[in-house]
Amino acid sequence: MTSDHVHHEGANLTITPIYSFPKGLPGFDQLKEFLLQEHNEVFSLLSAIDQPEISFITVNPFDFIPDYEFSLSDDTMLDIEVNNREQVAVRCIVTWHSEREKITINLLAPLIFNVESFKAKQIVLQNTIYTTKHPLWSESETDGEGGDS
């Protein structure tokens, strides 16, 4: 990692990658660089470098929907310089709600990260059953559980 792609935090030397979104994010086209910080073992925060108040909660969708699948177009692979599968990490944006059963995940528009080039892109899947408001937890996972996450 070069210093252009990392953010150092405090004395504990936490290194957080900075990803470049060459085309920005839909609705935030002017913002090109984002910090991806792990919050805990499940959630991460994607924050705009130039406007840190613009942040998105993200998760690895495969942790919640093991059969989630899609194909990356050649254009996407070129845009973020992907040469092999090991370079790719996927995150999806979460819509938070105070009621756990109303927390949703956007499976229609995953964020694709190249963990080697530090380039990223949000894609919108076509001809799919996935939605922008898929429940993050299945009903069986929320039944009988109390407390905050």
PDB file of C-alpha atoms in Angstrom:
ATOM      1  CA  MET A   1       0.000   0.000   0.000  1.00  0.00           C
ATOM      2  CA  THR A   2       1.279   3.408  -0.859  1.00  0.00           C
ATOM      3  CA  SER A   3       0.669   6.427   1.323  1.00  0.00           C
ATOM      4  CA  ASP A   4      -1.767   7.660  -1.354  1.00  0.00           C
ATOM      5  CA  HIS A   5      -4.096   4.778  -0.514  1.00  0.00           C
ATOM      6  CA  VAL A   6      -4.012   4.629   3.269  1.00  0.00           C
ATOM      7  CA  HIS A   7      -5.220   6.677   6.183  1.00  0.00           C
ATOM      8  CA  HIS A   8      -3.317   6.401   9.470  1.00  0.00           C
ATOM      9  CA  GLU A   9      -5.323   6.748  12.661  1.00  0.00           C
ATOM     10  CA  GLY A  10      -3.884   7.694  16.011  1.00  0.00           C
ATOM     11  CA  ALA A  11      -1.015   6.125  17.901  1.00  0.00           C
ATOM     12  CA  ASN A  12      -2.292   2.575  17.351  1.00  0.00           C
ATOM     13  CA  LEU A  13      -1.363   2.831  13.647  1.00  0.00           C
ATOM     14  CA  THR A  14      -4.624   1.531  12.240  1.00  0.00           C
ATOM     15  CA  ILE A  15      -4.321   1.552   8.463  1.00  0.00           C
ATOM     16  CA  THR A  16      -7.541   2.185   6.608  1.00  0.00           C
ATOM     17  CA  PRO A  17      -7.681   1.931   2.811  1.00  0.00           C
ATOM     18  CA  ILE A  18      -8.756   4.887   0.681  1.00  0.00           C
ATOM     19  CA  TYR A  19     -10.578   3.806  -2.455  1.00  0.00           C
ATOM     20  CA  SER A  20     -10.945   5.847  -5.605  1.00  0.00           C
ATOM     21  CA  PHE A  21     -14.330   5.752  -7.323  1.00  0.00           C
ATOM     22  CA  PRO A  22     -13.370   7.219 -10.735  1.00  0.00           C
ATOM     23  CA  LYS A  23     -17.022   7.915 -11.583  1.00  0.00           C
ATOM     24  CA  GLY A  24     -18.156   8.678  -8.022  1.00  0.00           C
ATOM     25  CA  LEU A  25     -21.237   7.012  -6.568  1.00  0.00           C
ATOM     26  CA  PRO A  26     -24.690   7.458  -8.115  1.00  0.00           C
ATOM     27  CA  GLY A  27     -26.063  10.665  -6.606  1.00  0.00           C
ATOM     28  CA  PHE A  28     -22.603  11.649  -5.358  1.00  0.00           C
ATOM     29  CA  ASP A  29     -20.751  11.887  -8.680  1.00  0.00           C
ATOM     30  CA  GLN A  30     -18.475  14.702  -7.440  1.00  0.00           C
ATOM     31  CA  LEU A  31     -17.062  12.585  -4.599  1.00  0.00           C
ATOM     32  CA  LYS A  32     -14.273  10.338  -5.841  1.00  0.00           C
ATOM     33  CA  GLU A  33     -12.316   9.159  -2.774  1.00  0.00           C
ATOM     34  CA  PHE A  34     -13.750   7.159   0.110  1.00  0.00           C
ATOM     35  CA  LEU A  35     -12.317   5.705   3.289  1.00  0.00           C
ATOM     36  CA  LEU A  36     -13.472   2.158   4.096  1.00  0.00           C
ATOM     37  CA  GLN A  37     -13.268   1.618   7.870  1.00  0.00           C
ATOM     38  CA  GLU A  38     -14.185  -1.573   9.683  1.00  0.00           C
ATOM     39  CA  HIS A  39     -16.585  -0.801  12.505  1.00  0.00           C
ATOM     40  CA  ASN A  40     -16.706  -4.364  13.832  1.00  0.00           C
ATOM     41  CA  GLU A  41     -16.557  -7.880  12.374  1.00  0.00           C
ATOM     42  CA  VAL A  42     -19.795  -7.280  10.427  1.00  0.00           C
ATOM     43  CA  PHE A  43     -20.185  -3.601   9.589  1.00  0.00           C
ATOM     44  CA  SER A  44     -17.929  -1.125   7.815  1.00  0.00           C
ATOM     45  CA  LEU A  45     -18.293   2.573   7.198  1.00  0.00           C
ATOM     46  CA  LEU A  46     -17.629   4.052   3.752  1.00  0.00           C
ATOM     47  CA  SER A  47     -16.985   7.791   4.169  1.00  0.00           C
ATOM     48  CA  ALA A  48     -16.232  10.458   1.576  1.00  0.00           C
ATOM     49  CA  ILE A  49     -12.775  11.970   2.091  1.00  0.00           C
ATOM     50  CA  ASP A  50     -13.887  15.454   1.000  1.00  0.00           C
ATOM     51  CA  GLN A  51     -17.189  15.333   2.912  1.00  0.00           C
ATOM     52  CA  PRO A  52     -16.885  12.868   5.825  1.00  0.00           C
ATOM     53  CA  GLU A  53     -20.482  13.567   6.829  1.00  0.00           C
ATOM     54  CA  ILE A  54     -21.440  11.551   3.732  1.00  0.00           C
ATOM     55  CA  SER A  55     -21.038   8.006   4.991  1.00  0.00           C
ATOM     56  CA  PHE A  56     -22.629   4.664   4.266  1.00  0.00           C
ATOM     57  CA  ILE A  57     -22.922   1.585   6.465  1.00  0.00           C
ATOM     58  CA  THR A  58     -21.801  -1.460   4.466  1.00  0.00           C
ATOM     59  CA  VAL A  59     -21.605  -5.215   4.898  1.00  0.00           C
ATOM     60  CA  ASN A  60     -20.214  -8.183   3.036  1.00  0.00           C
ATOM     61  CA  PRO A  61     -23.435  -9.473   1.414  1.00  0.00           C
ATOM     62  CA  PHE A  62     -22.190 -13.075   1.350  1.00  0.00           C
ATOM     63  CA  ASP A  63     -22.220 -13.110   5.173  1.00  0.00           C
ATOM     64  CA  PHE A  64     -26.017 -12.675   5.052  1.00  0.00           C
ATOM     65  CA  ILE A  65     -27.062 -14.111   1.675  1.00  0.00           C
ATOM     66  CA  PRO A  66     -24.677 -16.993   0.901  1.00  0.00           C
ATOM     67  CA  ASP A  67     -26.251 -17.655  -2.525  1.00  0.00           C
ATOM     68  CA  TYR A  68     -25.982 -13.989  -3.642  1.00  0.00           C
ATOM     69  CA  GLU A  69     -24.396 -13.945  -7.073  1.00  0.00           C
ATOM     70  CA  PHE A  70     -23.871 -11.747 -10.109  1.00  0.00           C
ATOM     71  CA  SER A  71     -21.386 -11.319 -12.922  1.00  0.00           C
ATOM     72  CA  LEU A  72     -18.995  -8.423 -13.376  1.00  0.00           C
ATOM     73  CA  SER A  73     -19.044  -6.890 -16.837  1.00  0.00           C
ATOM     74  CA  ASP A  74     -15.813  -6.480 -18.777  1.00  0.00           C
ATOM     75  CA  ASP A  75     -16.312  -2.698 -18.538  1.00  0.00           C
ATOM     76  CA  THR A  76     -16.470  -2.835 -14.744  1.00  0.00           C
ATOM     77  CA  MET A  77     -13.385  -5.013 -14.594  1.00  0.00           C
ATOM     78  CA  LEU A  78     -11.522  -2.541 -16.830  1.00  0.00           C
ATOM     79  CA  ASP A  79     -12.763   0.487 -14.871  1.00  0.00           C
ATOM     80  CA  ILE A  80     -11.308  -0.792 -11.601  1.00  0.00           C
ATOM     81  CA  GLU A  81      -8.392  -2.760 -13.119  1.00  0.00           C
ATOM     82  CA  VAL A  82      -9.488  -6.255 -12.068  1.00  0.00           C
ATOM     83  CA  ASN A  83      -7.392  -9.078 -13.501  1.00  0.00           C
ATOM     84  CA  ASN A  84      -8.401 -11.914 -11.191  1.00  0.00           C
ATOM     85  CA  ARG A  85     -11.058 -12.857  -8.653  1.00  0.00           C
ATOM     86  CA  GLU A  86      -8.700 -12.510  -5.664  1.00  0.00           C
ATOM     87  CA  GLN A  87      -8.541  -8.741  -6.247  1.00  0.00           C
ATOM     88  CA  VAL A  88     -12.285  -8.296  -5.733  1.00  0.00           C
ATOM     89  CA  ALA A  89     -14.132  -7.476  -2.531  1.00  0.00           C
ATOM     90  CA  VAL A  90     -17.868  -6.796  -2.451  1.00  0.00           C
ATOM     91  CA  ARG A  91     -19.807  -4.650   0.000  1.00  0.00           C
ATOM     92  CA  CYS A  92     -23.457  -3.596  -0.041  1.00  0.00           C
ATOM     93  CA  ILE A  93     -24.996  -0.504   1.503  1.00  0.00           C
ATOM     94  CA  VAL A  94     -27.242  -0.998   4.527  1.00  0.00           C
ATOM     95  CA  THR A  95     -30.241   1.157   5.379  1.00  0.00           C
ATOM     96  CA  TRP A  96     -30.281   1.331   9.158  1.00  0.00           C
ATOM     97  CA  HIS A  97     -33.450   1.402  11.238  1.00  0.00           C
ATOM     98  CA  SER A  98     -33.975   1.471  14.995  1.00  0.00           C
ATOM     99  CA  GLU A  99     -36.083  -1.688  14.664  1.00  0.00           C
ATOM    100  CA  ARG A 100     -33.758  -4.567  13.759  1.00  0.00           C
ATOM    101  CA  GLU A 101     -36.311  -6.301  11.498  1.00  0.00           C
ATOM    102  CA  LYS A 102     -36.561  -3.152   9.333  1.00  0.00           C
ATOM    103  CA  ILE A 103     -32.825  -2.945   8.543  1.00  0.00           C
ATOM    104  CA  THR A 104     -32.307  -3.586   4.822  1.00  0.00           C
ATOM    105  CA  ILE A 105     -29.442  -4.218   2.418  1.00  0.00           C
ATOM    106  CA  ASN A 106     -29.157  -2.937  -1.144  1.00  0.00           C
ATOM    107  CA  LEU A 107     -28.444  -6.088  -3.182  1.00  0.00           C
ATOM    108  CA  LEU A 108     -29.333  -4.376  -6.468  1.00  0.00           C
ATOM    109  CA  ALA A 109     -26.339  -2.025  -6.449  1.00  0.00           C
ATOM    110  CA  PRO A 110     -23.260  -3.671  -4.886  1.00  0.00           C
ATOM    111  CA  LEU A 111     -19.987  -1.848  -4.339  1.00  0.00           C
ATOM    112  CA  ILE A 112     -17.083  -3.579  -6.065  1.00  0.00           C
ATOM    113  CA  PHE A 113     -13.582  -2.974  -4.667  1.00  0.00           C
ATOM    114  CA  ASN A 114     -10.229  -3.858  -6.187  1.00  0.00           C
ATOM    115  CA  VAL A 115      -8.181  -4.469  -3.039  1.00  0.00           C
ATOM    116  CA  GLU A 116      -4.904  -4.157  -4.976  1.00  0.00           C
ATOM    117  CA  SER A 117      -5.444  -1.058  -7.158  1.00  0.00           C
ATOM    118  CA  PHE A 118      -7.720   0.647  -4.580  1.00  0.00           C
ATOM    119  CA  LYS A 119     -10.239   1.469  -7.283  1.00  0.00           C
ATOM    120  CA  ALA A 120     -13.927   0.844  -6.759  1.00  0.00           C
ATOM    121  CA  LYS A 121     -17.272   1.165  -8.468  1.00  0.00           C
ATOM    122  CA  GLN A 122     -20.924   0.807  -7.587  1.00  0.00           C
ATOM    123  CA  ILE A 123     -22.750  -1.211 -10.201  1.00  0.00           C
ATOM    124  CA  VAL A 124     -26.476  -1.614 -10.782  1.00  0.00           C
ATOM    125  CA  LEU A 125     -27.454  -5.180 -11.607  1.00  0.00           C
ATOM    126  CA  GLN A 126     -29.787  -5.737 -14.559  1.00  0.00           C
ATOM    127  CA  ASN A 127     -32.456  -8.424 -15.023  1.00  0.00           C
ATOM    128  CA  THR A 128     -32.282  -9.641 -11.444  1.00  0.00           C
ATOM    129  CA  ILE A 129     -34.577 -10.489  -8.546  1.00  0.00           C
ATOM    130  CA  TYR A 130     -32.431  -8.458  -6.128  1.00  0.00           C
ATOM    131  CA  THR A 131     -33.830  -5.260  -4.630  1.00  0.00           C
ATOM    132  CA  THR A 132     -32.577  -2.169  -2.828  1.00  0.00           C
ATOM    133  CA  LYS A 133     -34.548  -3.093   0.316  1.00  0.00           C
ATOM    134  CA  HIS A 134     -33.777  -6.747   1.044  1.00  0.00           C
ATOM    135  CA  PRO A 135     -34.140  -7.557   4.789  1.00  0.00           C
ATOM    136  CA  LEU A 136     -30.654  -7.857   6.275  1.00  0.00           C
ATOM    137  CA  TRP A 137     -31.672 -10.574   8.710  1.00  0.00           C
ATOM    138  CA  SER A 138     -34.137 -13.335   8.046  1.00  0.00           C
ATOM    139  CA  GLU A 139     -37.177 -13.506  10.335  1.00  0.00           C
ATOM    140  CA  SER A 140     -35.734 -16.515  12.157  1.00  0.00           C
ATOM    141  CA  GLU A 141     -32.649 -14.474  13.042  1.00  0.00           C
ATOM    142  CA  THR A 142     -34.686 -11.617  14.509  1.00  0.00           C
ATOM    143  CA  ASP A 143     -37.254 -13.719  16.390  1.00  0.00           C
ATOM    144  CA  GLY A 144     -36.695 -13.716  20.125  1.00  0.00           C
ATOM    145  CA  GLU A 145     -33.637 -11.491  19.986  1.00  0.00           C
ATOM    146  CA  GLY A 146     -33.510  -8.361  22.027  1.00  0.00           C
ATOM    147  CA  GLY A 147     -31.042  -5.591  22.642  1.00  0.00           C
ATOM    148  CA  ASP A 148     -29.044  -3.442  20.277  1.00  0.00           C
ATOM    149  CA  SER A 149     -26.535  -4.538  17.714  1.00  0.00           C
TER     150      SER A 149
END
